[in-house]
Coordinates of C-alpha atoms in Angstrom, one line a residue:
Chain A
M1 CA 0.0 0.0 0.0
P2 CA 1.5 3.4 -1.0
N3 CA 2.0 6.0 1.7
I4 CA 0.9 9.6 1.9
D5 CA 3.1 12.0 3.9
V6 CA 3.0 15.8 4.4
C7 CA 5.8 18.2 4.4
F8 CA 4.6 21.4 6.2
S9 CA 7.2 23.8 4.6
P10 CA 9.7 24.0 1.7
E11 CA 12.2 24.6 4.5
L12 CA 11.8 21.0 5.6
L13 CA 11.9 19.5 2.2
H14 CA 15.5 18.5 2.5
L15 CA 14.5 16.0 5.2
Y16 CA 12.5 14.0 2.6
D17 CA 13.7 11.9 -0.2
L18 CA 11.5 12.7 -3.3
K19 CA 12.9 10.2 -5.7
G20 CA 10.3 7.9 -7.1
K21 CA 7.5 9.9 -5.3
A22 CA 4.5 11.9 -6.5
V23 CA 4.7 15.4 -5.0
V24 CA 1.5 17.4 -4.6
A25 CA 2.5 21.1 -4.5
V26 CA -0.1 23.2 -2.6
D27 CA -0.5 26.9 -2.0
I28 CA -4.2 27.2 -1.4
L29 CA -4.0 31.1 -0.8
R30 CA -3.6 31.5 -3.7
A31 CA -1.0 30.3 -6.2
T32 CA -2.1 26.7 -6.8
S33 CA -5.8 27.5 -6.6
T34 CA -5.1 30.3 -9.2
M35 CA -3.2 28.0 -11.5
V36 CA -6.0 25.4 -11.4
T37 CA -8.4 28.1 -12.2
A38 CA -6.3 29.3 -15.1
F39 CA -6.2 25.8 -16.7
A40 CA -10.0 25.5 -16.1
E41 CA -10.3 28.7 -18.1
G42 CA -8.2 27.2 -21.1
A43 CA -4.7 28.4 -20.3
A44 CA -2.1 26.4 -22.5
N45 CA 1.0 26.1 -20.4
I46 CA 2.1 27.7 -17.1
F47 CA 5.7 28.5 -16.3
P48 CA 6.2 28.9 -12.6
V49 CA 9.4 30.9 -12.0
M50 CA 11.2 32.0 -8.8
E51 CA 12.2 35.7 -9.7
L52 CA 10.3 38.7 -10.9
E53 CA 12.9 39.5 -13.5
E54 CA 12.8 35.9 -14.9
C55 CA 9.1 36.2 -15.1
R56 CA 9.0 39.5 -16.9
A57 CA 11.4 38.1 -19.5
F58 CA 8.6 35.7 -20.6
A59 CA 6.6 38.6 -21.9
G60 CA 9.0 38.8 -24.9
Q61 CA 7.9 35.2 -25.9
G62 CA 4.1 36.2 -26.1
C63 CA 3.4 34.9 -22.6
L64 CA 1.0 36.6 -20.2
T65 CA 3.0 37.4 -17.0
A66 CA 1.7 37.0 -13.5
A67 CA 3.4 38.1 -10.3
E68 CA 2.5 38.4 -6.7
R69 CA 4.6 39.6 -3.7
N70 CA 3.4 39.8 -0.2
G71 CA -0.2 39.1 -1.3
I72 CA -0.3 41.9 -3.8
K73 CA 0.0 42.0 -7.6
A74 CA 3.4 43.2 -8.6
E75 CA 3.6 46.3 -10.7
G76 CA 4.1 46.0 -14.5
F77 CA 2.6 42.4 -14.8
D78 CA -0.4 41.3 -16.7
L79 CA -1.9 39.3 -13.8
G80 CA -1.9 39.0 -10.1
N81 CA -2.6 36.0 -7.9
S82 CA -6.5 36.2 -7.7
P83 CA -8.2 33.4 -9.4
F84 CA -10.9 35.8 -10.5
G85 CA -8.3 37.7 -12.6
Y86 CA -8.0 34.6 -14.8
M87 CA -11.7 34.2 -15.6
G88 CA -13.7 35.6 -18.6
G89 CA -11.7 34.4 -21.5
N90 CA -8.4 36.4 -21.1
V91 CA -6.2 33.4 -20.5
K92 CA -7.8 31.0 -23.0
G93 CA -5.1 29.4 -25.1
R94 CA -2.3 31.5 -23.6
N95 CA 0.9 30.6 -22.0
I96 CA 1.4 32.2 -18.6
A97 CA 4.6 32.9 -16.6
I98 CA 3.9 33.1 -12.8
T99 CA 5.8 34.0 -9.8
T100 CA 4.4 34.1 -6.2
T101 CA 5.8 34.4 -2.8
N102 CA 5.5 30.9 -1.8
G103 CA 3.8 28.7 -4.3
T104 CA 6.3 28.6 -7.2
R105 CA 9.1 27.8 -4.7
A106 CA 7.3 24.6 -3.5
I107 CA 7.0 23.5 -7.1
R108 CA 10.5 24.3 -8.3
M109 CA 12.1 22.7 -5.2
S110 CA 10.3 19.5 -5.9
E111 CA 11.8 18.8 -9.3
E112 CA 13.5 15.6 -8.1
A113 CA 10.1 13.8 -7.7
K114 CA 8.8 11.4 -10.3
E115 CA 5.6 13.5 -10.7
I116 CA 4.6 16.9 -9.5
V117 CA 0.9 17.6 -9.4
I118 CA -0.7 20.9 -8.5
G119 CA -3.2 20.6 -5.8
A120 CA -6.0 22.8 -4.6
F121 CA -9.4 22.3 -3.0
L122 CA -10.8 23.3 -6.4
N123 CA -9.4 20.1 -8.1
L124 CA -9.1 17.8 -5.0
Q125 CA -10.9 14.8 -6.5
A126 CA -9.0 15.0 -9.8
V127 CA -5.7 15.0 -7.8
A128 CA -6.8 12.2 -5.6
D129 CA -7.9 10.0 -8.6
H130 CA -4.6 10.7 -10.4
L131 CA -2.6 9.7 -7.3
A132 CA -4.6 6.5 -6.8
E133 CA -4.0 5.6 -10.4
L134 CA -0.3 6.3 -10.1
G135 CA 0.1 4.2 -7.0
L136 CA 3.3 6.0 -6.0
D137 CA 4.2 7.1 -2.5
V138 CA 2.8 10.7 -2.1
L139 CA 4.3 13.7 -0.4
V140 CA 2.1 16.8 -0.1
V141 CA 4.5 19.8 -0.1
C142 CA 2.8 22.8 1.6
A143 CA 4.0 26.1 0.4
G144 CA 3.4 27.6 3.8
W145 CA 3.9 31.3 4.4
K146 CA 7.5 32.5 4.1
G147 CA 8.7 29.1 5.1
Q148 CA 6.3 28.8 8.1
F149 CA 3.5 26.3 8.7
N150 CA 0.2 27.5 7.6
L151 CA -3.3 26.2 8.2
E152 CA -4.9 26.2 4.8
D153 CA -2.3 24.1 3.0
T154 CA -2.3 21.7 5.9
L155 CA -6.2 21.4 5.7
F156 CA -5.8 20.6 2.0
A157 CA -3.3 17.8 2.9
G158 CA -5.8 16.5 5.5
A159 CA -8.6 16.5 2.8
L160 CA -6.5 14.7 0.4
A161 CA -5.5 12.1 3.0
E162 CA -9.2 11.6 3.7
R163 CA -9.9 11.0 0.0
L164 CA -7.1 8.4 -0.1
Q165 CA -7.7 6.8 3.2
D166 CA -8.8 3.4 1.8
T167 CA -5.9 3.0 -0.6
F168 CA -3.0 4.8 1.1
S169 CA -1.3 4.4 4.4
S170 CA -0.8 7.6 6.4
E171 CA 1.1 7.2 9.8
S172 CA 3.4 10.1 9.8
D173 CA 2.8 12.6 12.5
S174 CA 2.4 15.4 10.0
T175 CA -0.3 13.4 8.0
L176 CA -2.1 12.6 11.3
A177 CA -2.1 16.2 12.4
A178 CA -3.4 17.4 8.9
S179 CA -6.1 14.8 9.0
Y180 CA -7.3 15.7 12.5
L181 CA -7.3 19.4 11.7
Y182 CA -9.3 18.7 8.6
Q183 CA -11.8 16.8 10.5
T184 CA -12.2 19.7 13.0
A185 CA -12.4 22.3 10.3
K186 CA -14.3 20.7 7.4
T187 CA -17.8 21.7 8.3
D188 CA -16.9 25.4 8.0
I189 CA -13.4 25.9 6.8
V190 CA -13.9 29.7 6.1
S191 CA -14.8 30.3 9.8
F192 CA -12.1 28.0 10.9
L193 CA -9.4 29.9 9.0
R194 CA -10.7 33.3 10.1
Q195 CA -8.8 32.9 13.4
S196 CA -5.6 32.6 11.5
S197 CA -3.3 35.7 11.5
H198 CA -2.1 34.8 8.1
V199 CA -5.6 34.6 6.6
R200 CA -6.5 37.9 8.5
R201 CA -3.5 39.5 6.9
L202 CA -4.9 38.4 3.5
E203 CA -8.4 39.6 4.3
H204 CA -6.9 42.9 5.1
L205 CA -6.0 43.0 1.4
E206 CA -9.7 42.6 0.6
I207 CA -9.4 39.3 -1.0
H208 CA -12.2 37.7 1.1
K209 CA -14.0 36.6 -2.1
D210 CA -10.9 34.8 -3.2
I211 CA -10.5 33.0 0.0
E212 CA -14.1 31.7 -0.1
F213 CA -13.6 30.6 -3.6
C214 CA -10.2 28.9 -3.0
L215 CA -11.8 26.8 -0.2
R216 CA -14.5 25.4 -2.4
H217 CA -14.0 21.6 -3.1
D218 CA -14.1 19.9 -6.5
V219 CA -15.1 22.8 -8.6
Y220 CA -12.8 21.8 -11.6
D221 CA -11.4 18.4 -12.9
V222 CA -8.2 20.0 -14.3
L223 CA -5.0 18.1 -13.4
P224 CA -1.9 20.4 -13.7
V225 CA 1.3 18.4 -13.7
W226 CA 5.0 19.5 -14.1
R227 CA 6.6 18.4 -17.5
H228 CA 10.2 19.5 -18.1
D229 CA 9.9 23.2 -17.6
R230 CA 6.2 23.9 -17.3
L231 CA 2.9 22.9 -16.0
L232 CA 0.2 21.6 -18.3
D233 CA -3.2 20.2 -17.8
L234 CA -2.9 16.4 -18.1
R235 CA -6.4 16.0 -19.2
F236 CA -5.5 17.3 -22.6
K237 CA -1.9 17.2 -23.1
E238 CA -1.0 13.5 -22.7
V239 CA -3.5 12.7 -25.5
E240 CA -1.9 15.1 -27.8
S241 CA 1.7 14.0 -27.1
Chain B
M1 CA -0.5 41.3 25.7
P2 CA 2.4 39.1 25.0
N3 CA 2.3 36.5 22.3
I4 CA 2.8 32.7 22.3
D5 CA 4.1 31.2 19.0
V6 CA 5.1 27.7 18.2
C7 CA 8.1 26.5 16.0
F8 CA 7.5 22.9 14.9
S9 CA 11.1 22.0 14.2
P10 CA 14.6 23.3 14.9
E11 CA 14.9 23.3 11.1
L12 CA 12.5 26.2 11.1
L13 CA 14.2 28.2 13.9
H14 CA 15.9 30.5 11.5
L15 CA 12.6 32.0 10.5
Y16 CA 12.0 33.3 14.0
D17 CA 13.7 36.2 15.9
L18 CA 14.5 34.9 19.4
K19 CA 15.9 38.1 20.8
G20 CA 14.1 39.3 23.8
K21 CA 11.8 36.2 23.9
A22 CA 11.3 33.3 26.2
V23 CA 11.9 30.0 24.5
V24 CA 10.4 26.9 25.8
A25 CA 12.4 23.9 24.5
V26 CA 10.4 20.7 24.5
D27 CA 11.3 17.2 23.6
I28 CA 8.4 15.2 25.4
L29 CA 9.8 11.8 24.3
R30 CA 12.0 12.0 26.2
A31 CA 14.8 14.5 26.7
T32 CA 13.0 17.3 28.4
S33 CA 10.7 15.0 30.4
T34 CA 13.9 13.3 31.6
M35 CA 15.7 16.5 32.5
V36 CA 12.6 17.6 34.5
T37 CA 12.6 14.4 36.3
A38 CA 16.4 14.6 37.0
F39 CA 15.9 18.0 38.7
A40 CA 12.9 16.6 40.6
E41 CA 15.2 14.0 41.9
G42 CA 17.7 16.5 43.0
A43 CA 20.2 16.9 40.2
A44 CA 22.4 20.0 40.5
N45 CA 23.3 21.1 37.0
I46 CA 22.6 19.6 33.6
F47 CA 25.0 20.3 30.7
P48 CA 23.1 19.6 27.4
V49 CA 25.7 19.0 24.7
M50 CA 25.5 18.2 21.0
E51 CA 28.1 15.4 20.5
L52 CA 28.7 12.0 22.2
E53 CA 32.5 12.8 22.6
E54 CA 31.8 16.2 24.1
C55 CA 29.4 14.4 26.5
R56 CA 32.0 11.7 27.4
A57 CA 34.6 14.3 28.3
F58 CA 32.4 15.6 31.2
A59 CA 33.0 12.3 33.1
G60 CA 36.5 13.6 33.9
Q61 CA 34.9 16.5 35.8
G62 CA 32.9 14.2 38.1
C63 CA 29.7 14.5 36.0
L64 CA 27.3 11.7 35.3
T65 CA 27.1 11.2 31.6
A66 CA 23.9 10.5 29.8
A67 CA 23.5 9.7 26.0
E68 CA 20.7 8.6 23.7
R69 CA 20.9 8.0 20.0
N70 CA 17.9 6.8 18.0
G71 CA 15.9 6.1 21.1
I72 CA 18.6 3.8 22.7
K73 CA 21.2 4.5 25.5
A74 CA 24.5 4.9 24.0
E75 CA 27.2 2.5 25.1
G76 CA 29.7 3.6 27.7
F77 CA 27.5 6.3 29.4
D78 CA 26.1 6.2 32.9
L79 CA 22.5 7.0 32.0
G80 CA 20.1 6.8 29.0
N81 CA 17.0 8.9 28.1
S82 CA 14.5 7.2 30.3
P83 CA 13.2 9.3 33.3
F84 CA 13.0 6.1 35.4
G85 CA 16.8 5.9 35.2
Y86 CA 17.1 9.1 37.0
M87 CA 14.9 8.0 40.0
G88 CA 16.0 6.4 43.3
G89 CA 18.6 8.7 44.4
N90 CA 21.5 8.1 41.9
V91 CA 21.3 11.7 40.5
K92 CA 20.8 13.6 43.8
G93 CA 23.3 16.5 44.1
R94 CA 25.1 15.4 40.9
N95 CA 26.0 17.3 37.7
I96 CA 24.9 15.5 34.6
A97 CA 26.1 16.0 31.0
I98 CA 23.5 14.8 28.5
T99 CA 23.1 14.4 24.7
T100 CA 20.1 13.2 22.9
T101 CA 19.0 12.9 19.2
N102 CA 16.7 15.9 19.1
G103 CA 16.4 17.6 22.5
T104 CA 19.7 19.1 23.2
R105 CA 19.8 20.5 19.7
A106 CA 16.5 22.5 20.4
I107 CA 18.1 23.9 23.5
R108 CA 21.5 24.9 22.1
M109 CA 20.0 26.4 19.0
S110 CA 17.9 28.8 21.1
E111 CA 20.8 30.5 22.9
E112 CA 19.9 33.8 21.4
A113 CA 16.7 34.0 23.4
K114 CA 16.5 36.1 26.6
E115 CA 15.2 33.1 28.6
I116 CA 15.2 29.3 27.8
V117 CA 12.9 27.2 29.8
I118 CA 12.8 23.3 29.7
G119 CA 9.2 22.3 29.2
A120 CA 7.4 19.0 29.6
F121 CA 3.9 17.9 30.5
L122 CA 5.5 16.9 33.9
N123 CA 6.2 20.5 34.8
L124 CA 3.5 22.2 32.5
Q125 CA 2.0 24.5 35.2
A126 CA 5.5 25.5 36.6
V127 CA 6.4 26.6 33.1
A128 CA 3.2 28.4 32.5
D129 CA 3.5 30.3 35.8
H130 CA 7.0 31.3 35.0
L131 CA 6.1 32.6 31.6
A132 CA 3.2 34.6 32.9
E133 CA 5.5 36.2 35.4
L134 CA 8.1 37.0 32.8
G135 CA 5.6 38.5 30.5
L136 CA 7.8 38.1 27.4
D137 CA 6.7 36.9 24.0
V138 CA 7.0 33.1 24.1
L139 CA 8.3 30.7 21.4
V140 CA 7.8 27.0 22.0
V141 CA 10.6 25.2 20.2
C142 CA 9.6 21.6 19.4
A143 CA 12.5 19.3 19.1
G144 CA 10.7 17.1 16.7
W145 CA 12.1 13.9 15.3
K146 CA 15.2 14.4 13.3
G147 CA 14.0 17.7 12.1
Q148 CA 10.4 16.6 11.3
F149 CA 7.2 17.7 12.9
N150 CA 6.0 15.4 15.7
L151 CA 2.7 15.2 17.6
E152 CA 3.7 14.9 21.2
D153 CA 5.8 18.1 21.2
T154 CA 3.0 19.8 19.3
L155 CA 0.4 18.6 21.9
F156 CA 2.6 20.1 24.7
A157 CA 2.6 23.5 22.8
G158 CA -1.2 23.3 22.7
A159 CA -1.4 22.4 26.4
L160 CA 0.8 25.4 27.3
A161 CA -1.2 27.8 25.0
E162 CA -4.4 26.6 26.8
R163 CA -2.8 27.4 30.2
L164 CA -1.8 30.9 29.0
Q165 CA -4.9 31.6 27.0
D166 CA -6.2 34.3 29.2
T167 CA -3.0 36.4 29.3
F168 CA -1.2 35.6 26.0
S169 CA -2.4 36.2 22.4
S170 CA -1.9 33.1 20.1
E171 CA -2.8 33.8 16.5
S172 CA -0.2 32.1 14.5
D173 CA -1.2 29.2 12.4
S174 CA 1.2 26.8 14.2
T175 CA -0.3 27.8 17.6
L176 CA -3.8 27.5 16.4
A177 CA -3.0 24.0 15.0
A178 CA -1.3 22.9 18.2
S179 CA -4.3 24.1 20.3
Y180 CA -6.8 22.3 18.2
L181 CA -4.8 19.1 18.3
Y182 CA -4.5 19.3 22.1
Q183 CA -8.3 19.9 22.4
T184 CA -8.8 16.7 20.3
A185 CA -6.2 14.6 22.1
K186 CA -6.4 15.7 25.7
T187 CA -9.0 13.3 27.1
D188 CA -6.7 10.4 26.2
I189 CA -3.3 11.5 24.9
V190 CA -1.8 8.0 25.1
S191 CA -4.3 6.6 22.8
F192 CA -4.2 9.5 20.5
L193 CA -0.4 9.2 20.1
R194 CA -0.6 5.4 19.6
Q195 CA -1.4 6.1 15.9
S196 CA 1.9 8.0 15.4
S197 CA 4.6 5.9 13.6
H198 CA 7.2 7.8 15.7
V199 CA 5.5 6.7 18.9
R200 CA 5.1 3.2 17.6
R201 CA 8.8 3.2 16.8
L202 CA 9.6 4.1 20.5
E203 CA 7.1 1.5 21.8
H204 CA 8.9 -1.1 19.7
L205 CA 11.9 -0.2 22.0
E206 CA 9.7 -1.1 25.0
I207 CA 9.5 2.2 26.5
H208 CA 5.7 2.2 26.9
K209 CA 6.0 2.9 30.6
D210 CA 8.2 5.9 29.8
I211 CA 5.6 7.2 27.3
E212 CA 2.7 7.0 29.8
F213 CA 4.9 8.8 32.4
C214 CA 6.0 11.6 30.1
L215 CA 2.4 12.4 29.2
R216 CA 1.4 12.9 32.8
H217 CA 0.6 16.6 33.6
D218 CA 1.9 18.6 36.5
V219 CA 3.8 15.9 38.4
Y220 CA 6.7 18.2 39.3
D221 CA 7.1 21.9 40.0
V222 CA 10.7 22.1 38.9
L223 CA 11.7 24.8 36.6
P224 CA 14.8 24.2 34.6
V225 CA 16.3 27.2 32.8
W226 CA 19.4 27.9 30.8
R227 CA 22.1 29.9 32.5
H228 CA 25.4 30.6 30.6
D229 CA 26.4 26.9 29.9
R230 CA 24.0 24.8 31.8
L231 CA 20.5 24.1 33.0
L232 CA 19.7 24.6 36.5
D233 CA 16.4 24.5 38.6
L234 CA 15.3 28.0 39.0
R235 CA 13.3 27.1 42.2
F236 CA 16.6 26.8 44.1
K237 CA 19.4 28.4 42.2
E238 CA 18.2 32.1 41.9
V239 CA 17.8 32.2 45.7
E240 CA 21.5 31.1 46.2
S241 CA 23.0 33.5 43.6

C-alpha cells in the first residue's frame, strides 16, 4: 500500500527523499488555486518561476506574466494572484509565466520527484484520482507562508489524506495532524481559518471573495502536472503527445 | 498582551527572531521530560551537549554522563534517556552531561533568546506560571524527530497555549493547530499518540512505561532554565545566587 506523507514547509523539504514519489504542491491562498483556475479557463502552459525579472522576460515570448509579492499584484505584470483575474476568457489558449511568494518555490524545489501535481481544494478529487492511479508514495508539499507552517495548506493535505484513506497508508505525525485538523475544520473551513493571523492579513488586502472561492471543493477536474519546464493540464496534453 | 508562538522543528528556527523572547524547549519523548525528572530527583546542574564525545569528556569532571541515539542508550555512558533511570537517588546532588538525538539541539540552537525554559507535561504549570510572570513573548521550540514535525511536542505546545490563553495572544497558524490538536487529544493522549509511527517506533523499543509517564501533567514543580552553559532548577538556584 503506498503512503501519503505531508511536508509542512519547503524549509523542511531536504528531510524527505523525493525520488520515485509523487509530490502534490499546494499553496491554497492562492498560487495553486489560481493555477488550477487558469487551466480550467483554458490556459495552455504555465511557467512557474522564482524571480520577478525571470518572469518579466517571458513577456517577450508572447506569454502573459503574473506576479504576486506579499499578497499583492506586482507592478508591471499582466496578472496577479487572484483566481478571478483569470476568468472571462483572457487566458484561453495563452501561456502564462507566474511567480508568487511561496507557491512557485514549492513547485521548483520538488523537481526531483517522479511526478509533481498541482493541488487545490478546487481540483481535490481530480488530484486524488490521479494519485490513486499512479500508486506512488505521495508527499504533499505545503508552500506555507515564507517558510512557516500554515493552516490552509495543511487542511488541504488532510482533505487529500481523507480521499485516499482506503488505498494509502498515512502514519506520519504530520499526516495525522493534517487529518485531525481537517476533520475539525471541514464543516466550516472559512470560519475555521478566520482565526488565522495569516488569513486575516490576506483579508486585510480585501481578498475575502478569493478566500471563499479557494476553499471550495471539487469545482474543476483539471490536473496540472509538471513536465520538463512547465505545468500543463494532463487531461489534454497527454492525449496530444 | 504578550504572544505565544510555536516552532514545529529546529529546522524552522531560523525563521524566528528569538531576541528578547522566552523560548520553551520541548522534547516530550524523552529529553526534556527526563531533564525535568532529574531536577525533581535533586540533580544539581545539567549540561546539554550536542556530541557524544563532548558528553563523554564531562566524566572527567565528576559528572554523570547521559546519552541517547535513535531512542537507545549509547554505550559507555552512565545514563540513558528514560526518566526512570534518574529515580531512586542516583542523581541527587550530581551534575549531569546529556546528549540526545533531538532535545539538546533544540536547547543549544535557542541560545539567542532572553530566557530558555525546559518544558514537559511533567512541569507544565510551573512553566506556564514562570512565563506569565516574565511577560515576554514566548516561542515554543519543538525538538521534533530528526527535524520533522512530531505530535507529542505539538500537543505540549497546545497544552501550554491553553494554560496561557487568558494572558497571552496566540494567532499564528502553528499555535492554532497545536491548540486544536491538544483539544482533540487531551482526554486520552496516550491513545491519540498510539497512531503515530514515531511513537510506535519508540514502543517497539519497549518504553511504553516511559511514554505514559512523560504524558502525565503537572507531576513536578521544577523549573529548569538555561544559564550561561548549563541548566539549573530556578526554584533553588536564583535564591542562592
